[in-house]
Coordinates of C-alpha atoms in Angstrom, one line a residue:
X1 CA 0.0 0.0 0.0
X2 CA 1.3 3.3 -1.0
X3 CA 1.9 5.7 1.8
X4 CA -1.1 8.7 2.0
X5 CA -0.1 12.2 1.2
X6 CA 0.5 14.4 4.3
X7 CA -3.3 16.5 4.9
X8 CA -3.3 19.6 5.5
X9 CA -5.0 21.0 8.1
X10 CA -6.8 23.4 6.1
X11 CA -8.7 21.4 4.3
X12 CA -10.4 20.1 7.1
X13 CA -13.8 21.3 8.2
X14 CA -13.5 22.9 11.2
X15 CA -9.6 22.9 11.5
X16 CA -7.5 25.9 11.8
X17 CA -6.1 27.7 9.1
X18 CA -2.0 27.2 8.1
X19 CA 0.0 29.6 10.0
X20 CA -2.3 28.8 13.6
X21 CA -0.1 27.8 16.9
X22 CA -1.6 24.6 17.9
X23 CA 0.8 24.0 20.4
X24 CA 4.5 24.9 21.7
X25 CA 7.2 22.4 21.7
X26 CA 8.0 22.8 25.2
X27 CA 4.4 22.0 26.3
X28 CA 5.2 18.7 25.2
X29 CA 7.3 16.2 27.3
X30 CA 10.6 14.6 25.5
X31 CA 8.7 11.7 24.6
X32 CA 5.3 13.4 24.9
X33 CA 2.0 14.0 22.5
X34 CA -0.9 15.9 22.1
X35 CA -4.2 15.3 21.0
X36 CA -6.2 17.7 19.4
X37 CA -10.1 17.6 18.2
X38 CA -11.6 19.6 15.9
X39 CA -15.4 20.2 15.2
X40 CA -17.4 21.1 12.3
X41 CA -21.3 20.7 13.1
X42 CA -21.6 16.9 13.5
X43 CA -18.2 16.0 12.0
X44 CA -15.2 15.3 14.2
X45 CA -11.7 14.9 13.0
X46 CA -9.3 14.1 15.8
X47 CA -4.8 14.1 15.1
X48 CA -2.3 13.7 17.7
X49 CA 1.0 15.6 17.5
X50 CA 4.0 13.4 19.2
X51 CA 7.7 14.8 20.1
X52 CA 10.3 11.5 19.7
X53 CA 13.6 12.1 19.2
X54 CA 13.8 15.8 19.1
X55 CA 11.3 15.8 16.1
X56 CA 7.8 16.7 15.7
X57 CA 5.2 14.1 14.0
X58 CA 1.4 14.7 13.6
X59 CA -1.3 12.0 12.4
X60 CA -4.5 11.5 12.0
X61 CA -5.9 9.7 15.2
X62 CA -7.2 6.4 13.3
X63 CA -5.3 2.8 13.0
X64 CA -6.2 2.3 9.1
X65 CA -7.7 -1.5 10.5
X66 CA -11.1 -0.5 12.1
X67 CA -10.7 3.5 12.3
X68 CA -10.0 3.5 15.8
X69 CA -8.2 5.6 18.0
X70 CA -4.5 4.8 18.9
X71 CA -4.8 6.5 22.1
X72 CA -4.6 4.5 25.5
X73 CA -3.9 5.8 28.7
X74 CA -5.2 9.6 28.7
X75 CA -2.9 11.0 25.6
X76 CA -0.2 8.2 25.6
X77 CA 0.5 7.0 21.7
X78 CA 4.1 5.1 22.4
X79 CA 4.1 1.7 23.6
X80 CA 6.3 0.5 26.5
X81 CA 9.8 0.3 24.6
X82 CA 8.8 4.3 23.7
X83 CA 9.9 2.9 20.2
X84 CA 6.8 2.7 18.4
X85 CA 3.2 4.3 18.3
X86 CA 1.0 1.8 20.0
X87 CA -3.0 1.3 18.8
X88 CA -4.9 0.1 22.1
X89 CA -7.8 -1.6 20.6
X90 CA -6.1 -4.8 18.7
X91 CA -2.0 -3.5 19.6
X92 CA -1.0 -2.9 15.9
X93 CA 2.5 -1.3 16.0
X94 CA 3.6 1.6 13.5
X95 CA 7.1 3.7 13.4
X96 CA 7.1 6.5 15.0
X97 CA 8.9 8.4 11.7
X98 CA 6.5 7.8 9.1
X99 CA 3.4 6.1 10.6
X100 CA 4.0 2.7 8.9
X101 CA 2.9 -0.2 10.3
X102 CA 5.1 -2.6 11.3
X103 CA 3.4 -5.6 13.2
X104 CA -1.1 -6.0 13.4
X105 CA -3.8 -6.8 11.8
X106 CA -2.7 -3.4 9.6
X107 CA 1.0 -4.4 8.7
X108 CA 2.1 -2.9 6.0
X109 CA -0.3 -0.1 6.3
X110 CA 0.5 3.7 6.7
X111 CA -1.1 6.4 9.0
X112 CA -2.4 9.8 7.9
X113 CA 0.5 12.2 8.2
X114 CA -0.7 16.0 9.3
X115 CA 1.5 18.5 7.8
X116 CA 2.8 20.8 10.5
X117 CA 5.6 23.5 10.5
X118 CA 7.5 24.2 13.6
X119 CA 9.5 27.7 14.1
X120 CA 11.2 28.1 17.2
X121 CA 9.0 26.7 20.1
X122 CA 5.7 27.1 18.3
X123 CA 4.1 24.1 16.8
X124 CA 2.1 25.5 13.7
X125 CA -1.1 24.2 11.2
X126 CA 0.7 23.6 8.0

C-alpha cells in the first residue's frame, strides 16, 4: 500500500487555518503527545502531535484496521519500549517516523500524516 499524502489541516472542516499555533514544543514532554479535536457541526476529525527524538510528528488519530483511536492511557500513543506508536484496541505497531505499520492486523499499512511547520517553540497548522 502506497503511503497517503500528508493532509493539510486546512482542508479540514472545522480545522485551523495554516499559520495557527496549535501547540508549543515545550508544552510537550521529551517523549510526549498531544491530542487535538476539531469540530465542524456533527463531524469530528481528531490528530495527535507526538515529540520523539527531538522531532515533531502529527497523524490523523485512526489505525487504518477499524478507524480506531491509537490513544490508550489519557494521551499516551508510544508503547512501553517508547519505540513505536501503540493502537490500544487490537496493539497494531507503526514507526514513529513515518506512521507505517510494522506488526497487526494493519502491517504494511500507513497512518495519515498532518502536515505541521515548527519555528522556534511554536508548533504551527501547515
Amino acid at each position: 500500500m502506497k503511503r497517503p499524502r500528508p493532509e493539510s489541516l486546512g482542508e479540514i472542516p472545522g480545522a485551523p487555518p495554516a499559520g495557527t499555533v496549535l501547540c508549543r514544543v515545550s508544552d510537550l514532554a521529551a517523549q510526549g503527545a498531544r491530542a487535538l479535536q476539531f469540530r465542524d457541526g456533527e463531524l469530528r476529525y481528531d490528530i495527535f502531535i507526538q515529540r520523539w527524538r527531538d522531532e515533531i510528528h502529527a497523524y490523523r488519530d485512526s489505525c487504518p484496521h477499524l478507524k480506531l483511536p491509537l490513544d490508550y492511557r489519557g494521551g499516551q500513543y508510544l508503547d512501553a519500549s517508547g519505540r513505536y506508536l501503540r493502537c490500544a484496541h487490537h496493539g497494531a505497531l507503526f514507526r514513529v517516523e513515518d506512521g507505517y505499520c510494522v506488526e497487526g492486523p494493519c502491517k504494511g499499512r500507513w497512518l495519515t500524516p498532518i502536515r505541521l511547520r515548527v519555528d522556534g517553540d511554536n508548533i504551527l497548522a501547515g
